[in-house]
Amino acid sequence: MDDRAAMEICVAEAEKRSGKNAVSMQETFTVYLIETRPMDAVAEGHNPAPDCLWRRYSEFELLRNYLIVTYPYIVVPPLPEKRAEFVWHKLSADNMDPDFVERRRVGLENFLLRVASHPVLCNDKILCYFLTEEHGWKEAVYETGFQAKADSRLRALSATFRVRNPDKCFMEMKHYSDELQSHTSQLLRARARVADRLYGVFKVHGNYGRVFSEWSAIEKEMGDGLQSAGHHMDAYAASIDDILEEEEHYADQLKEYLFYAEALRAVCRKHELTQFELEMASQDLISKKQQREELATGIVRTFSFKGMTNKLFGQEAPEQREARLKLLEDLIAEGEETVKEKTIERHVEKAWVDIQRFKEQKDKDLREALINYAVMQISMCKKGIQVWSNAKECFLKM
Amino acid sequence: MSGHTVPADFSEHMLDLDEDEDLEVFTKNTSLPDGSPLPNSPSSMVNQYRLEDDDEGKEDANTKDIFVTVDHPESQVTAIETFILYRVVTRTTRSDFDSSEYEVRRRYQDFVWLRSKLEEKHPTLIVHPLPEKFVMKGMVERFNDDFIETRRRALHRFLNKISEHPILSYSQHFQVFLTAQDLAPHRKQGPGFLSRMGETVRAVANSVRGLRSRPEEFAVMQEYVDDFSNKMCCMDKVSQRIIKEQREYVDDLKQYSPTYARWGELEEELTEPLKGVASCVVQCSKEAEEHIQHLSEVLVPALHEYVLCAETLKAVMRRRDNIQAEFEAKNEALLTRKAEQEAQLQEEVDVLADRMEQANNSLKGDWVRWQHSMKTDLRSAFISAAEKNVEYYEKCLAVWESFLVSQRAEAGGGQEDVA
C-alpha cells in the first residue's frame, strides 16, 4: 500500500438490505461496510476503533463516474463487474449469491485501495467524503456539477469526429487498449470453459466412489481396499470445488485489467476529443482573425457575402464597421482563451505520466497474477498426487 | 457320489460325433478311451487349487510350461470377404506336444470355435470371454487400427487365460488350435450347431419345470454374480465417461493456451511470462492426452473384460442349474415309474446324478480360481491407473514448478526473496 494514503481502508462486510428504490418499488440490495482508520495512528501502534459507514454498489459507481469526468487524463481504477460474466456452469450468475457477494467485496476494497493510493486521485475531496460522510455525500457529488460534464462528454464521445493531427502515441495506446480488452476477454472465456470441463472430470470420479462402496459390500478379500479407495475417490471429486473457487480470484485479477483497458481507452478517446475540439477552435480563431484583417484593411482575400454586397451596394457606414470590428476582437479574444484551454485540457503530459504509471502497475500486477496461477496449479497437482497415491495404497492392500 | 473330480466330458450326451478321435494323431501319449488325457496333471492340479486358496491366486511362474502370444494382425482379402488373421505363437515344454514351438494363423471365428468347444466340454468351468464381435458404439469400423489392436490384446489375454487354466489348458481342442496349420478340418466336424440346439431345447424345457431348490452355496454365488455384473457395468460406464470428459478437457485446453500466446505478442514486459504460461498449458495438455491413452489401453479393457466375464458367469450358473434340473426331472420320473421302467430309469438317474455332482464340483473349484484371478487382474489394473494418475500430476507439477523458477529468477535481480 502506498504510504501517501492518509487512511487505512477496508471493506469489511456485506449485508442484505431492503428498501424502496427511486420509483418506490420494494427491492433487496447489498450494502458494504467501509472501515477507515488514520494511517499515522496505526503506524504509531495505536489501535483506534475504525470509522465506518455502509455503501451500496451504485454509490461506488457514482464515485467512479465523478472521478472519470473530473480527471479525464487519469486511468481510473475499475470497479468489480456489475453482473457475473464469463461464468462456467456451476458458478452462480446470481448477484445475491454469497460467493459472488464475497468476491465483489474484495473487488470493492481493491478499488478503494487503488484510488486511495493514486498520487492524484487520493487528494480528491469527494473521495474523502465518500469514505467518511455516510449522509450528505451524494448531495456533495451532485453539487460539483459533474453530471452535466458527464452528459456532454458522453454526447461528444459518441459522435464521430476525425482528428487532423492525431497524436501517434495516444493512437497507439488506444489501439493497445483495444487489443488488451480483446485478449483478456478471450482468455477469460477460454478459462471458464476449461474450468467447466475440469469440474466434469473430477465430479465423475465421485461415481467411482459410489460404485466402489457398493462393490465392496459383496467382496470378502477386496472389500476393505475398495471401500477405502472409494473414500479417496469421493475426496478427489469434492476437491475441485475449492480449487476452482481459488481460480476465480485469478480470473478476477484478469478481469480487473480487462476493465482497466476500458479506462485506458477512455483516456485516449478523451485526448482525441480534446485534440479535435482544439483543432476546431484553432480553425475558428484563424478564420476570425482573417475576417478582422479584411475588415481592417478593406482587402478581401476570401469570398464573403458581406464583401459581395459591399461591392454591389456600396460600403457600409464607418460606425457599423467599428461595431463589427469590436465584436470580432471580442470573439477573437474568446477564441484565444478557448484554444489555450483546450491546449491545456489535452493534459498531454499528465496523461502520459499516468499512462506510464498504469503500464508499470499492470506489468507488475499481471506478472504476479500469472505466478499465482502457477502456484494454484502446483497446489492442485500436489493434491492430485496425494489422493492417487492414497488410492494406490488401498489397491495394493487388496 | 464319487467326489473324485475328473474333467467332465459330456460329448456322449451330444447328438453328434465325438471328434476327439481325430485328435489322436497329434498326441504322443495314449489317452483314455473317451479322448480325455491321462488324469495325472489336470485332476491333481484341480485338487491343488481347491485346497490351497490362500496363495494370493498367483500363478507359479516356475511351473508355467506353455507360453502363447497373439500378434501380427494381417488383413486377408478374398472374393467373398475380408478378415484379419492373427499369428499365434506357442512355446512349450509339455510332453503332449510334438514340438516345442508352433506358429499358426487364426482368425476371430477360430477363437470363437475354440471357446465354444471348451464350454461344451466343460459347461461349468469358467471359460474366459472373448472380445465382442462388434463394438456397439457404431463409431468404430471393424478394420480400424485401434479396434484391431484392442482385439488382438484381448485375444492374447484369452489364450493366456486358457493356458493358465489347470484343466482347460490340457484340452485337446486347445492343443489343436495352437498347433494345426489348418484348422478347417477340425472345425467342420463335431457337435457344433445341433448340440447347441439340443442344449437350448433342454434349457427351455427345464426352465419351464423350474429348479426345486438351489444348494445354498450356489444361491449365494448367483446373488454375487448378479451384483458383480451390475458393478462391472457401472465401472465400465464410469471409466468411459471419465475418458470422454477428459477428452473434452484436453480439447478446451488446446483453445486456452493460444489465448496466452497471442496476448504475449501484444505485450513487452509481460511477453515472457505469458508465453511461459502458454507453454505450460500446452505441455500439460500433452500429458493429459497420454493419460487418456493409458486409461483406454489398460483400465477400460480390463473392466470391459470383466463385464464380459460376468456374462460368462451367468451362463455357467444357468448351465449348472440345467444339469440339476435334468437330474431332478429324471428322478421324479423314477419315483412315478412303472415297474418295467425302473431298472433303466435308475441307471439314467445315476448317470445324471454323477454328472450333476461333477458339474457342481467343477464349478466350486473353478470359482475359487476365478475369484483369485479376478482380484489379481482388477487390482493390477487399478494400481496401474492410480500410478498413471500420480505420474500425470507429477509431470504437470514439474512443468509449473520450472515456470515458477524461471519467473523468480527473473525477479530475483531486483526484488526481495519471494520464497
Short mmCIF file of C-alpha atoms in Angstrom, two decimals, chain A residues 2 19-20 33 58 65 78 97 101 123 125 140 172 179 182 199 204-205 216 234 242 275 284 302 336 349 356:
data_model
loop_
_atom_site.label_atom_id
_atom_site.label_comp_id
_atom_site.label_asym_id
_atom_site.label_seq_id
_atom_site.Cartn_x
_atom_site.Cartn_y
_atom_site.Cartn_z
CA ASP A 2 1.17 3.48 -0.85
CA GLY A 19 -35.82 -0.61 0.90
CA LYS A 20 -37.76 1.42 -1.57
CA LEU A 33 -19.19 -1.79 5.28
CA SER A 58 -24.46 2.11 -7.05
CA ASN A 65 -18.24 8.33 -12.70
CA PRO A 78 -12.23 -0.06 -12.40
CA ASP A 97 -25.10 -15.46 -4.40
CA VAL A 101 -21.00 -11.01 -2.99
CA ASN A 123 -6.33 14.09 -2.74
CA LYS A 125 -12.36 15.83 -1.56
CA ALA A 140 -21.89 16.92 -2.38
CA GLU A 172 -1.00 3.53 -30.38
CA GLU A 179 -6.14 -5.36 -28.13
CA SER A 182 -9.83 -8.45 -26.76
CA TYR A 199 -15.24 -29.79 -12.99
CA VAL A 204 -17.42 -38.15 -12.47
CA HIS A 205 -14.79 -39.70 -10.22
CA SER A 216 -17.01 -53.62 -1.52
CA ASP A 234 -15.06 -39.05 -3.10
CA ASP A 242 -12.11 -25.31 -3.62
CA GLN A 275 -7.48 17.39 -29.77
CA ASP A 284 -12.25 29.10 -35.93
CA THR A 302 -11.67 35.38 -49.30
CA GLU A 336 -7.73 32.53 -27.98
CA GLU A 349 1.95 15.32 -20.08
CA GLN A 356 3.27 5.17 -17.73
#
